[in-house]
Coordinates of C-alpha atoms in Angstrom, one line a residue:
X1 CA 31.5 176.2 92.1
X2 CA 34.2 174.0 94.0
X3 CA 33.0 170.7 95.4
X4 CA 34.6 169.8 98.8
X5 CA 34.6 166.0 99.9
X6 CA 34.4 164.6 103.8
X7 CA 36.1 161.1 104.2
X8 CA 35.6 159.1 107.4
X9 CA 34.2 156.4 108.9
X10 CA 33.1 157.9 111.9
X11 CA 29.5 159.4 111.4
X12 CA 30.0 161.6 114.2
X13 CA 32.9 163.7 112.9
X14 CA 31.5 164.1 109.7
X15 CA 28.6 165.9 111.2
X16 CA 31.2 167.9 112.6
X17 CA 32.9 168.7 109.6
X18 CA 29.6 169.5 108.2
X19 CA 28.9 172.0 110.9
X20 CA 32.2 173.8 110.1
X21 CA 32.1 174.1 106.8
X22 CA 28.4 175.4 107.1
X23 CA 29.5 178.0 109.3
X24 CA 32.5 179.0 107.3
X25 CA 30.4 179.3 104.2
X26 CA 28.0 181.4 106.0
X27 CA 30.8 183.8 107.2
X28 CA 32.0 183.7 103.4
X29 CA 28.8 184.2 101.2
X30 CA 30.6 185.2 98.5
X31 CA 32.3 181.6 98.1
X32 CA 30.4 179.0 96.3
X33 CA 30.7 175.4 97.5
X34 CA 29.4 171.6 97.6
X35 CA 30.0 169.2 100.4
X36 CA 30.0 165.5 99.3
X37 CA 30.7 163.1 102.3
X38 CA 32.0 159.4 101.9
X39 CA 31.8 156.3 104.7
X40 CA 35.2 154.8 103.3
X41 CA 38.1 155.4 100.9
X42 CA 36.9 152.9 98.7
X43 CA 33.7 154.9 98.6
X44 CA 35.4 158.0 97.5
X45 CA 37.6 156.2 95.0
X46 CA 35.0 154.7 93.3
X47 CA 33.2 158.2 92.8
X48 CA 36.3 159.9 91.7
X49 CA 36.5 156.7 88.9
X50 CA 33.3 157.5 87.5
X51 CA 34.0 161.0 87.5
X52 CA 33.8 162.7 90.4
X53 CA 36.3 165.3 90.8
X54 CA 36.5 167.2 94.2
X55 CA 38.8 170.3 94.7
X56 CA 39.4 169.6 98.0
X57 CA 39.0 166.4 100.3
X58 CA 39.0 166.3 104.3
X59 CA 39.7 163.1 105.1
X60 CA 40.5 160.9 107.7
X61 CA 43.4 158.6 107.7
X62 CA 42.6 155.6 110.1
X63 CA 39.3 153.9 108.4
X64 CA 38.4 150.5 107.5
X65 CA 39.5 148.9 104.9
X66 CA 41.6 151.1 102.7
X67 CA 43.5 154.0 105.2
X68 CA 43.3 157.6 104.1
X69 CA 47.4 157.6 103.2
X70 CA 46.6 154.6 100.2
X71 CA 43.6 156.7 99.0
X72 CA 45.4 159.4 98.5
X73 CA 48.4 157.7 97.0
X74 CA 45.7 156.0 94.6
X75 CA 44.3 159.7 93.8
X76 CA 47.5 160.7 92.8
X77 CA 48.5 157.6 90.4
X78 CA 44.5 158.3 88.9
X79 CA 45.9 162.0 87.9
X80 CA 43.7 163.8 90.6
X81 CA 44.5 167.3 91.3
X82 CA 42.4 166.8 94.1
X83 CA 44.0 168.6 97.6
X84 CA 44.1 166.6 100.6
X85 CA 43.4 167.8 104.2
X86 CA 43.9 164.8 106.8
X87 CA 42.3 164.6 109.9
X88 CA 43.4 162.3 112.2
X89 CA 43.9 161.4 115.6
X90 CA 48.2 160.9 115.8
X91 CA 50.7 163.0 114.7
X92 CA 53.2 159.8 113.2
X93 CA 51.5 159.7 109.7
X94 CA 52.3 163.1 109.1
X95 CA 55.9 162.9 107.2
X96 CA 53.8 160.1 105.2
X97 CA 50.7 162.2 104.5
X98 CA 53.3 164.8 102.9
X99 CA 54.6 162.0 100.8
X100 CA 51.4 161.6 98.9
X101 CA 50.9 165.4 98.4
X102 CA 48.8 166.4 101.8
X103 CA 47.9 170.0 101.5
X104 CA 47.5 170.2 105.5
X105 CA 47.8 167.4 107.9
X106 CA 45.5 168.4 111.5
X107 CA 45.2 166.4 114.6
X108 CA 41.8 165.5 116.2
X109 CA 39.4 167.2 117.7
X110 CA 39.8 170.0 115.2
X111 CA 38.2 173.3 116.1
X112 CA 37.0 176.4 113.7
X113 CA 39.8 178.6 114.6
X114 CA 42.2 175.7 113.5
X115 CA 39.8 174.9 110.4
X116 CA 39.0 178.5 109.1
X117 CA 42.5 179.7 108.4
X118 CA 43.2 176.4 106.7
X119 CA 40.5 176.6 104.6
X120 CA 41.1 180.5 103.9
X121 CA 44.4 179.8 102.5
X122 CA 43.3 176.5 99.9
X123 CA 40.1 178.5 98.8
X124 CA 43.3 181.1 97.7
X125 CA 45.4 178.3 96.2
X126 CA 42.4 177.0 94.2
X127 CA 41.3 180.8 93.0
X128 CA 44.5 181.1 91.8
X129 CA 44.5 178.2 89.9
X130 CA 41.0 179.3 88.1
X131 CA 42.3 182.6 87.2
X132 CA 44.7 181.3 84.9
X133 CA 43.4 181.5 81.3
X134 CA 44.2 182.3 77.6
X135 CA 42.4 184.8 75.6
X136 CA 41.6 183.1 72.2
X137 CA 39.9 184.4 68.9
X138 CA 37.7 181.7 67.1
X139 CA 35.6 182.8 64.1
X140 CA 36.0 186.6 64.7
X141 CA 34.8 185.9 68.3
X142 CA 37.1 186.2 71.2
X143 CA 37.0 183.8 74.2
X144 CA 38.5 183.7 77.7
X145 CA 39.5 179.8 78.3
X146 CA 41.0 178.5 81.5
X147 CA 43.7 176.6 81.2
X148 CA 42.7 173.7 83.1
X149 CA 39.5 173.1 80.9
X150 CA 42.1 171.7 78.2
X151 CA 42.6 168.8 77.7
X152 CA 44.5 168.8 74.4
X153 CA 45.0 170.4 71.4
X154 CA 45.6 168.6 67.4
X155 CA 47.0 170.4 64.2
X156 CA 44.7 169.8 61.4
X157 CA 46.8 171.5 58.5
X158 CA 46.8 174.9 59.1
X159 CA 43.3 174.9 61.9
X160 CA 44.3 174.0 65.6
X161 CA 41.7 171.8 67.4
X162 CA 41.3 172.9 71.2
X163 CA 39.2 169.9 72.8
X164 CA 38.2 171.3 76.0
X165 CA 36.6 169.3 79.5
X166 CA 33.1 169.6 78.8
X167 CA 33.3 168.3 75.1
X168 CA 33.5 171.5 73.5
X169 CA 36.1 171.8 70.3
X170 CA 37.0 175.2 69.2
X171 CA 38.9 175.5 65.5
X172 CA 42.1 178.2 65.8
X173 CA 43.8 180.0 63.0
X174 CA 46.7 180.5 64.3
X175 CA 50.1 178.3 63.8
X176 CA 51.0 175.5 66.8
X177 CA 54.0 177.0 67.2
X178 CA 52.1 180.3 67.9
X179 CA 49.9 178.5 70.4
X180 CA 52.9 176.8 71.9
X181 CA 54.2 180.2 72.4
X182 CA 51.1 181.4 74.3
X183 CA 50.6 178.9 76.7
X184 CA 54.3 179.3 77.2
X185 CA 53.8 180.5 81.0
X186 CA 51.9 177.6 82.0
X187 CA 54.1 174.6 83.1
X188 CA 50.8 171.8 82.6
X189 CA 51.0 172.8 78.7
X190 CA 53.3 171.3 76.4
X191 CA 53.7 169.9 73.2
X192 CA 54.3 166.4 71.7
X193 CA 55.8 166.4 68.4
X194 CA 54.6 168.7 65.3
X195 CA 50.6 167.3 66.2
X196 CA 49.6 167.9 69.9
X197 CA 49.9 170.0 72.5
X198 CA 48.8 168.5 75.6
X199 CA 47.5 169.6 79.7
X200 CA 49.2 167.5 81.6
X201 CA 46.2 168.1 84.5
X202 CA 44.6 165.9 82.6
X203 CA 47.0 163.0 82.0
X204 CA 46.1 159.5 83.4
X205 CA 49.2 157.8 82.5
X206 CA 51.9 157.6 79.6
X207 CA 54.5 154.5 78.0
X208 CA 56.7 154.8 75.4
X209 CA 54.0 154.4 72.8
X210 CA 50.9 156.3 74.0
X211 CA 49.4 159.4 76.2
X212 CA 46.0 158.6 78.4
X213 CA 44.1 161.0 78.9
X214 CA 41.3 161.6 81.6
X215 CA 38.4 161.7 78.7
X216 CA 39.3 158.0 77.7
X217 CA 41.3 159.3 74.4
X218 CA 44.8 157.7 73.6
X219 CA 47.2 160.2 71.6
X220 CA 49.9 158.0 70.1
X221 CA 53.3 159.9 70.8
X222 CA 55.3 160.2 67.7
X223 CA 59.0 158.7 67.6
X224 CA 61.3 160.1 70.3
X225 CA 58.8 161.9 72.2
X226 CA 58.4 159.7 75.2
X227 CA 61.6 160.8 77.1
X228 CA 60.9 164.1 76.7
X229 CA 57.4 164.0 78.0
X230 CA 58.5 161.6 80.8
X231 CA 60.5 164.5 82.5
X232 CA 58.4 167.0 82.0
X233 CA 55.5 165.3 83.5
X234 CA 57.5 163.9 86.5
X235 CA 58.9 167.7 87.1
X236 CA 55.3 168.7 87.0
X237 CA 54.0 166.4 89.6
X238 CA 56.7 166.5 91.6
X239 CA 59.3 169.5 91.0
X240 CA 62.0 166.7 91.1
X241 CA 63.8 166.4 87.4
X242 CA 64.4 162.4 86.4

């Protein structure tokens, strides 16, 4: 299931949105989704704090209090992967919406032939994103894991701990360097010394001594590490090398 959040102030348009993405999800039965709708930014940031963690937002951009541009701008510094539609009402916010990641920036009124399409093409984007996975064997048992539901990975001697989102902790007998090797075509994976291997999806922030991650762990990085991980995890987020 995917969980799609509506972001604006006005009541009116968020019955609208509603409408649309009824309709679109009636015209696409086989495409399971949630709508969650929000008065404010603060309103959406505050749920996205506690856990909340929508695969795609519509949102306004003129709203009281915080403006759709800072929430998502906030969204990114909390690690979200979350993809951002705006919806506003004037085309000058649009070379600033793509500065804070915008997947699609539309002027108001929208209509369903503007809104379908859109939609089509992030509903690919996210599919994609689901199919990646590694196939793992744990106790004689083989399992299909998708990437994104690790978080991180510790060597305990010769066992490799994979912690994954919902809690779930599967023991590998295989070496880290033979793990590092298979995630190998996924750029969010990568290791941190001789002990971790991390997703960086799931980073909340990084200095020179630790790694935060989005379950409330701290991995200490081990000496000379930080540079290293810096780059990679700036290149990740924003294709830009430091």
């Amino acid at each position: 299931m995917y969980h799609v959040a509506l972001c604006d102030d006005e009541q009116a348009e968020v019955v609208k949105n509603q409408g649309m993405l009824s309709n679109y999800k009636k015209a696409h039965p086989e495409l399971d989704f949630e709508t969650g709708t929000f008065e404010n930014a603060e309103q959406l940031l505050l749920k996205v704090q506690e856990g909340y963690a929508p695969d795609l937002i519509l949102m306004d951009i003129y709203m009281e209090g915080k403006t759709g541009i800072e929430a998502a701008r906030e969204l990114h510094e909390m690690g979200s992967k979350s993809r951002v539609i705006f919806l506003t009402t004037s085309e000058k916010h649009a070379v600033e919406a793509f500065r804070v990641d915008a997947a699609q920036y539309l002027v108001k009124p929208v209509s369903e032939a503007e809104m379908f399409p859109l939609l089509e093409k992030q509903f690919e984007i996210l599919n994609e994103v689901r199919r990646k996975y590694v196939v793992l064997q744990v106790n004689n048992r083989t399992f299909r894991v998708m990437v994104h539901d690790i978080v991180y990975c510790e060597a305990q001697g010769k066992r490799q701990y994979l912690h994954l989102t919902d809690g779930t902790q599967l023991c590998i007998h295989m070496s880290m360097t033979g793990l590092e090797e298979l995630f190998l075509p996924y750029d969010e994976i990568v290791r941190i010394g001789k002990g971790y291997i991390i997703n960086i999806d799931h980073v909340e922030g990084l200095d020179s001594h630790a790694v935060q991650l989005d379950n409330g762990l701290k991995l200490f990085l081990p000496r000379g590490a930080y540079q290293s991980l810096r780059k990679q995890y700036i290149t990740y987020y924003t294709g830009v090398l430091s």
